[in-house]
Every structure is written in C-alpha cells, then in structure tokens.
Amino acid sequence: MIPKRLKEARKRARLTQEKLAVMAGIDESTARSRISQYENGIYRPNFETCCAFARVLEVPECYFYTVDDTFASALLTLYSVKFLEKKS
C-alpha cells in the first residue's frame, strides 16, 4: 500500500483518522493511531483492511497500490463514473 493514497482518499472524504478506522471496523481504542501509522508508512494494512478502507472511502482497491499519480487519478475518475452509474 502507498501511504499517501490512504491520506489523500481520507481527506477527500472529509473523514478524521478515527472516523475512517471505526467505519472500516478497527477497534475505537486504537483507531486514530493505527490510521496514523498506515498513513506514515510505519505499518502496512493487510489486503482485507485495504478493501474495507476502499469501501468506506468509495475508491477502488487498486488505488492504494498504484504508484503512478496520473494513473491513480485516472482510476478515481473512472471509478467515480461507474460508482455514480450504480447509484442511478
């Protein structure tokens, strides 16, 4: 996982670290510190946790693993279009 992707997606969703963690199923007592550690690259979440973050943040799972910033942006655009189509 690329740490900056998690932070970017969380800020775009206007969620605090604690709120994101709790919504993704992380225990409230360690919520903020765990997200902080993930965003700073101290620890890496497992794939299932990344999937939970993706669900909460409404981004594709691959967004967290894409190295190229331009491609990551394109993924978000494509995903947003598909996401809006599903809601309609």
Tab-separated table of N, CA, C and O in Angstrom:
chain	number	residue	atom	x	y	z
A	1	MET	N	0.828	-1.180	0.000
A	1	MET	CA	0.000	0.000	0.000
A	1	MET	C	0.876	1.248	0.000
A	1	MET	O	1.886	1.289	0.694
A	2	ILE	N	0.455	2.235	-0.750
A	2	ILE	CA	1.163	3.513	-0.788
A	2	ILE	C	0.500	4.443	0.237
A	2	ILE	O	-0.669	4.812	0.075
A	3	PRO	N	1.219	4.784	1.300
A	3	PRO	CA	0.622	5.534	2.397
A	3	PRO	C	-0.086	6.835	1.998
A	3	PRO	O	-1.158	7.145	2.512
A	4	LYS	N	0.509	7.585	1.066
A	4	LYS	CA	-0.100	8.872	0.719
A	4	LYS	C	-1.469	8.701	0.070
A	4	LYS	O	-2.315	9.584	0.166
A	5	ARG	N	-1.715	7.566	-0.548
A	5	ARG	CA	-3.026	7.329	-1.174
A	5	ARG	C	-4.129	7.255	-0.112
A	5	ARG	O	-5.216	7.769	-0.304
A	6	LEU	N	-3.829	6.601	0.999
A	6	LEU	CA	-4.817	6.497	2.067
A	6	LEU	C	-5.137	7.882	2.619
A	6	LEU	O	-6.303	8.238	2.790
A	7	LYS	N	-4.116	8.669	2.871
A	7	LYS	CA	-4.323	10.010	3.418
A	7	LYS	C	-5.102	10.885	2.438
A	7	LYS	O	-6.027	11.607	2.838
A	8	GLU	N	-4.752	10.832	1.151
A	8	GLU	CA	-5.456	11.623	0.142
A	8	GLU	C	-6.931	11.247	0.080
A	8	GLU	O	-7.805	12.121	0.045
A	9	ALA	N	-7.207	9.960	0.066
A	9	ALA	CA	-8.597	9.498	-0.028
A	9	ALA	C	-9.378	9.859	1.228
A	9	ALA	O	-10.541	10.261	1.157
A	10	ARG	N	-8.740	9.745	2.377
A	10	ARG	CA	-9.412	10.087	3.633
A	10	ARG	C	-9.751	11.570	3.682
A	10	ARG	O	-10.876	11.956	4.032
A	11	LYS	N	-8.807	12.404	3.291
A	11	LYS	CA	-9.053	13.848	3.303
A	11	LYS	C	-10.123	14.225	2.278
A	11	LYS	O	-10.959	15.086	2.549
A	12	ARG	N	-10.100	13.582	1.121
A	12	ARG	CA	-11.111	13.841	0.097
A	12	ARG	C	-12.506	13.483	0.619
A	12	ARG	O	-13.483	14.154	0.320
A	13	ALA	N	-12.587	12.444	1.434
A	13	ALA	CA	-13.859	12.017	2.017
A	13	ALA	C	-14.222	12.832	3.262
A	13	ALA	O	-15.290	12.630	3.838
A	14	ARG	N	-13.313	13.705	3.683
A	14	ARG	CA	-13.529	14.560	4.853
A	14	ARG	C	-13.797	13.755	6.121
A	14	ARG	O	-14.707	14.046	6.890
A	15	LEU	N	-12.962	12.736	6.302
A	15	LEU	CA	-13.065	11.898	7.498
A	15	LEU	C	-11.823	12.086	8.357
A	15	LEU	O	-10.719	12.255	7.836
A	16	THR	N	-12.007	12.020	9.658
A	16	THR	CA	-10.855	12.010	10.546
A	16	THR	C	-10.236	10.612	10.500
A	16	THR	O	-10.868	9.651	10.040
A	17	GLN	N	-9.039	10.502	11.008
A	17	GLN	CA	-8.394	9.197	11.068
A	17	GLN	C	-9.232	8.239	11.902
A	17	GLN	O	-9.445	7.090	11.525
A	18	GLU	N	-9.713	8.717	13.028
A	18	GLU	CA	-10.502	7.865	13.911
A	18	GLU	C	-11.806	7.425	13.251
A	18	GLU	O	-12.180	6.252	13.318
A	19	LYS	N	-12.493	8.338	12.599
A	19	LYS	CA	-13.776	8.011	11.959
A	19	LYS	C	-13.576	6.965	10.860
A	19	LYS	O	-14.342	6.002	10.763
A	20	LEU	N	-12.551	7.138	10.037
A	20	LEU	CA	-12.270	6.164	8.980
A	20	LEU	C	-12.020	4.787	9.586
A	20	LEU	O	-12.584	3.789	9.137
A	21	ALA	N	-11.183	4.740	10.594
A	21	ALA	CA	-10.836	3.458	11.208
A	21	ALA	C	-12.063	2.755	11.762
A	21	ALA	O	-12.267	1.562	11.521
A	22	VAL	N	-12.879	3.485	12.478
A	22	VAL	CA	-14.072	2.888	13.080
A	22	VAL	C	-15.027	2.400	11.989
A	22	VAL	O	-15.566	1.293	12.067
A	23	MET	N	-15.224	3.198	10.950
A	23	MET	CA	-16.110	2.805	9.850
A	23	MET	C	-15.588	1.569	9.114
A	23	MET	O	-16.354	0.803	8.545
A	24	ALA	N	-14.260	1.389	9.133
A	24	ALA	CA	-13.638	0.242	8.469
A	24	ALA	C	-13.545	-0.977	9.384
A	24	ALA	O	-13.043	-2.023	8.981
A	25	GLY	N	-14.021	-0.842	10.612
A	25	GLY	CA	-14.051	-1.995	11.509
A	25	GLY	C	-12.872	-2.123	12.448
A	25	GLY	O	-12.681	-3.172	13.072
A	26	ILE	N	-12.089	-1.074	12.599
A	26	ILE	CA	-10.950	-1.105	13.521
A	26	ILE	C	-11.438	-0.660	14.889
A	26	ILE	O	-12.230	0.273	15.010
A	27	ASP	N	-10.941	-1.317	15.926
A	27	ASP	CA	-11.348	-1.016	17.298
A	27	ASP	C	-11.107	0.463	17.613
A	27	ASP	O	-10.052	1.012	17.322
A	28	GLU	N	-12.104	1.070	18.221
A	28	GLU	CA	-12.065	2.501	18.508
A	28	GLU	C	-10.893	2.910	19.401
A	28	GLU	O	-10.355	3.999	19.265
A	29	SER	N	-10.456	2.019	20.286
A	29	SER	CA	-9.373	2.361	21.217
A	29	SER	C	-8.024	2.547	20.516
A	29	SER	O	-7.157	3.241	21.041
A	30	THR	N	-7.850	1.951	19.348
A	30	THR	CA	-6.581	2.095	18.611
A	30	THR	C	-6.775	2.749	17.252
A	30	THR	O	-5.836	2.832	16.460
A	31	ALA	N	-7.977	3.221	16.978
A	31	ALA	CA	-8.344	3.700	15.640
A	31	ALA	C	-7.422	4.777	15.090
A	31	ALA	O	-6.826	4.613	14.027
A	32	ARG	N	-7.300	5.884	15.773
A	32	ARG	CA	-6.532	7.000	15.243
A	32	ARG	C	-5.051	6.653	15.071
A	32	ARG	O	-4.444	6.956	14.059
A	33	SER	N	-4.486	5.984	16.057
A	33	SER	CA	-3.058	5.667	15.977
A	33	SER	C	-2.763	4.687	14.840
A	33	SER	O	-1.738	4.811	14.165
A	34	ARG	N	-3.657	3.731	14.604
A	34	ARG	CA	-3.418	2.777	13.512
A	34	ARG	C	-3.466	3.459	12.156
A	34	ARG	O	-2.604	3.218	11.308
A	35	ILE	N	-4.444	4.335	11.938
A	35	ILE	CA	-4.514	5.039	10.659
A	35	ILE	C	-3.296	5.937	10.491
A	35	ILE	O	-2.700	6.003	9.412
A	36	SER	N	-2.891	6.589	11.555
A	36	SER	CA	-1.697	7.433	11.503
A	36	SER	C	-0.472	6.610	11.105
A	36	SER	O	0.330	7.032	10.264
A	37	GLN	N	-0.344	5.433	11.677
A	37	GLN	CA	0.788	4.569	11.344
A	37	GLN	C	0.725	4.100	9.894
A	37	GLN	O	1.750	3.989	9.229
A	38	TYR	N	-0.469	3.834	9.387
A	38	TYR	CA	-0.621	3.438	7.981
A	38	TYR	C	-0.286	4.606	7.061
A	38	TYR	O	0.420	4.444	6.071
A	39	GLU	N	-0.786	5.792	7.396
A	39	GLU	CA	-0.552	6.962	6.549
A	39	GLU	C	0.913	7.391	6.547
A	39	GLU	O	1.381	7.999	5.578
A	40	ASN	N	1.618	7.101	7.613
A	40	ASN	CA	3.035	7.462	7.699
A	40	ASN	C	3.967	6.335	7.264
A	40	ASN	O	5.187	6.490	7.324
A	41	GLY	N	3.408	5.217	6.841
A	41	GLY	CA	4.215	4.113	6.344
A	41	GLY	C	4.935	3.319	7.414
A	41	GLY	O	5.838	2.533	7.102
A	42	ILE	N	4.563	3.493	8.653
A	42	ILE	CA	5.192	2.746	9.744
A	42	ILE	C	4.770	1.286	9.681
A	42	ILE	O	5.582	0.382	9.842
A	43	TYR	N	3.479	1.075	9.458
A	43	TYR	CA	2.923	-0.262	9.269
A	43	TYR	C	2.102	-0.274	7.993
A	43	TYR	O	1.676	0.775	7.526
A	44	ARG	N	1.879	-1.462	7.452
A	44	ARG	CA	1.041	-1.609	6.260
A	44	ARG	C	-0.162	-2.483	6.602
A	44	ARG	O	0.002	-3.565	7.161
A	45	PRO	N	-1.346	-2.016	6.231
A	45	PRO	CA	-2.536	-2.825	6.490
A	45	PRO	C	-2.574	-4.031	5.560
A	45	PRO	O	-2.018	-3.992	4.453
A	46	ASN	N	-3.240	-5.094	5.989
A	46	ASN	CA	-3.386	-6.245	5.101
A	46	ASN	C	-4.415	-5.918	4.014
A	46	ASN	O	-5.088	-4.879	4.065
A	47	PHE	N	-4.535	-6.788	3.039
A	47	PHE	CA	-5.409	-6.519	1.898
A	47	PHE	C	-6.866	-6.363	2.315
A	47	PHE	O	-7.578	-5.505	1.802
A	48	GLU	N	-7.314	-7.168	3.258
A	48	GLU	CA	-8.705	-7.080	3.708
A	48	GLU	C	-8.999	-5.721	4.332
A	48	GLU	O	-10.063	-5.151	4.121
A	49	THR	N	-8.048	-5.198	5.078
A	49	THR	CA	-8.216	-3.874	5.676
A	49	THR	C	-8.225	-2.804	4.596
A	49	THR	O	-9.030	-1.867	4.651
A	50	CYS	N	-7.358	-2.949	3.599
A	50	CYS	CA	-7.365	-2.010	2.468
A	50	CYS	C	-8.705	-2.039	1.746
A	50	CYS	O	-9.224	-0.997	1.334
A	51	CYS	N	-9.280	-3.212	1.604
A	51	CYS	CA	-10.593	-3.335	0.968
A	51	CYS	C	-11.659	-2.622	1.796
A	51	CYS	O	-12.556	-1.973	1.236
A	52	ALA	N	-11.562	-2.709	3.113
A	52	ALA	CA	-12.513	-2.012	3.985
A	52	ALA	C	-12.351	-0.497	3.835
A	52	ALA	O	-13.341	0.234	3.751
A	53	PHE	N	-11.107	-0.033	3.764
A	53	PHE	CA	-10.870	1.397	3.544
A	53	PHE	C	-11.454	1.832	2.199
A	53	PHE	O	-12.094	2.873	2.100
A	54	ALA	N	-11.232	1.032	1.173
A	54	ALA	CA	-11.739	1.360	-0.165
A	54	ALA	C	-13.260	1.469	-0.156
A	54	ALA	O	-13.825	2.394	-0.756
A	55	ARG	N	-13.907	0.549	0.529
A	55	ARG	CA	-15.371	0.573	0.611
A	55	ARG	C	-15.846	1.849	1.290
A	55	ARG	O	-16.726	2.546	0.785
A	56	VAL	N	-15.259	2.183	2.419
A	56	VAL	CA	-15.659	3.375	3.175
A	56	VAL	C	-15.362	4.645	2.387
A	56	VAL	O	-16.176	5.567	2.345
A	57	LEU	N	-14.210	4.689	1.741
A	57	LEU	CA	-13.769	5.892	1.035
A	57	LEU	C	-14.274	5.984	-0.403
A	57	LEU	O	-14.022	6.972	-1.089
A	58	GLU	N	-14.959	4.933	-0.837
A	58	GLU	CA	-15.520	4.872	-2.192
A	58	GLU	C	-14.453	5.082	-3.269
A	58	GLU	O	-14.581	5.914	-4.161
A	59	VAL	N	-13.388	4.294	-3.135
A	59	VAL	CA	-12.320	4.255	-4.136
A	59	VAL	C	-12.065	2.796	-4.485
A	59	VAL	O	-12.370	1.904	-3.689
A	60	PRO	N	-11.491	2.524	-5.672
A	60	PRO	CA	-11.169	1.138	-5.986
A	60	PRO	C	-9.973	0.665	-5.149
A	60	PRO	O	-9.093	1.463	-4.802
A	61	GLU	N	-9.948	-0.595	-4.842
A	61	GLU	CA	-8.859	-1.151	-4.031
A	61	GLU	C	-7.494	-0.879	-4.657
A	61	GLU	O	-6.531	-0.577	-3.959
A	62	CYS	N	-7.426	-0.972	-5.972
A	62	CYS	CA	-6.140	-0.801	-6.658
A	62	CYS	C	-5.580	0.610	-6.503
A	62	CYS	O	-4.378	0.822	-6.682
A	63	TYR	N	-6.420	1.564	-6.154
A	63	TYR	CA	-5.951	2.941	-5.947
A	63	TYR	C	-4.845	2.996	-4.898
A	63	TYR	O	-3.901	3.771	-5.012
A	64	PHE	N	-4.940	2.158	-3.886
A	64	PHE	CA	-3.950	2.166	-2.811
A	64	PHE	C	-2.602	1.560	-3.224
A	64	PHE	O	-1.624	1.698	-2.505
A	65	TYR	N	-2.569	0.896	-4.368
A	65	TYR	CA	-1.345	0.220	-4.805
A	65	TYR	C	-0.739	0.810	-6.073
A	65	TYR	O	0.329	0.381	-6.496
A	66	THR	N	-1.399	1.764	-6.685
A	66	THR	CA	-0.930	2.354	-7.932
A	66	THR	C	0.168	3.372	-7.654
A	66	THR	O	-0.058	4.340	-6.928
A	67	VAL	N	1.332	3.163	-8.242
A	67	VAL	CA	2.484	4.025	-7.995
A	67	VAL	C	2.360	5.350	-8.747
A	67	VAL	O	2.612	6.409	-8.188
A	68	ASP	N	1.946	5.303	-9.996
A	68	ASP	CA	1.879	6.487	-10.849
A	68	ASP	C	0.701	7.389	-10.447
A	68	ASP	O	-0.456	6.955	-10.457
A	69	ASP	N	0.995	8.642	-10.115
A	69	ASP	CA	-0.043	9.577	-9.667
A	69	ASP	C	-1.079	9.867	-10.750
A	69	ASP	O	-2.264	9.979	-10.457
A	70	THR	N	-0.642	9.986	-11.986
A	70	THR	CA	-1.568	10.260	-13.088
A	70	THR	C	-2.523	9.096	-13.284
A	70	THR	O	-3.725	9.289	-13.467
A	71	PHE	N	-1.996	7.897	-13.231
A	71	PHE	CA	-2.833	6.713	-13.380
A	71	PHE	C	-3.802	6.587	-12.200
A	71	PHE	O	-4.961	6.233	-12.372
A	72	ALA	N	-3.336	6.890	-11.006
A	72	ALA	CA	-4.193	6.836	-9.824
A	72	ALA	C	-5.357	7.814	-9.966
A	72	ALA	O	-6.504	7.488	-9.647
A	73	SER	N	-5.070	8.993	-10.477
A	73	SER	CA	-6.118	9.986	-10.710
A	73	SER	C	-7.125	9.486	-11.747
A	73	SER	O	-8.335	9.651	-11.583
A	74	ALA	N	-6.622	8.863	-12.796
A	74	ALA	CA	-7.499	8.312	-13.832
A	74	ALA	C	-8.371	7.190	-13.260
A	74	ALA	O	-9.548	7.077	-13.613
A	75	LEU	N	-7.809	6.388	-12.394
A	75	LEU	CA	-8.589	5.324	-11.741
A	75	LEU	C	-9.754	5.912	-10.949
A	75	LEU	O	-10.872	5.403	-11.012
A	76	LEU	N	-9.485	6.990	-10.220
A	76	LEU	CA	-10.543	7.622	-9.438
A	76	LEU	C	-11.643	8.180	-10.337
A	76	LEU	O	-12.831	8.057	-10.014
A	77	THR	N	-11.255	8.771	-11.434
A	77	THR	CA	-12.236	9.318	-12.372
A	77	THR	C	-13.110	8.205	-12.933
A	77	THR	O	-14.338	8.304	-12.930
A	78	LEU	N	-12.486	7.151	-13.392
A	78	LEU	CA	-13.228	6.021	-13.944
A	78	LEU	C	-14.132	5.391	-12.891
A	78	LEU	O	-15.295	5.097	-13.149
A	79	TYR	N	-13.610	5.206	-11.702
A	79	TYR	CA	-14.386	4.605	-10.621
A	79	TYR	C	-15.577	5.481	-10.246
A	79	TYR	O	-16.671	4.976	-10.000
A	80	SER	N	-15.367	6.784	-10.208
A	80	SER	CA	-16.450	7.710	-9.869
A	80	SER	C	-17.586	7.611	-10.873
A	80	SER	O	-18.760	7.602	-10.500
A	81	VAL	N	-17.265	7.499	-12.143
A	81	VAL	CA	-18.284	7.363	-13.183
A	81	VAL	C	-19.063	6.071	-12.966
A	81	VAL	O	-20.300	6.069	-12.979
A	82	LYS	N	-18.361	4.974	-12.755
A	82	LYS	CA	-19.017	3.673	-12.539
A	82	LYS	C	-19.834	3.689	-11.250
A	82	LYS	O	-20.917	3.142	-11.183
A	83	PHE	N	-19.306	4.336	-10.199
A	83	PHE	CA	-19.997	4.398	-8.923
A	83	PHE	C	-21.301	5.164	-9.067
A	83	PHE	O	-22.327	4.770	-8.533
A	84	LEU	N	-21.268	6.275	-9.781
A	84	LEU	CA	-22.475	7.075	-9.981
A	84	LEU	C	-23.501	6.323	-10.817
A	84	LEU	O	-24.699	6.424	-10.565
A	85	GLU	N	-23.024	5.551	-11.798
A	85	GLU	CA	-23.942	4.748	-12.615
A	85	GLU	C	-24.661	3.704	-11.757
A	85	GLU	O	-25.846	3.460	-11.950
A	86	LYS	N	-23.952	3.111	-10.807
A	86	LYS	CA	-24.557	2.112	-9.926
A	86	LYS	C	-25.639	2.715	-9.050
A	86	LYS	O	-26.629	2.091	-8.761
A	87	LYS	N	-25.415	3.951	-8.601
A	87	LYS	CA	-26.372	4.610	-7.715
A	87	LYS	C	-27.635	5.050	-8.454
A	87	LYS	O	-28.667	5.238	-7.839
A	88	SER	N	-27.535	5.222	-9.755
A	88	SER	CA	-28.700	5.679	-10.546
A	88	SER	C	-29.696	4.592	-10.804
A	88	SER	O	-29.500	3.463	-10.817
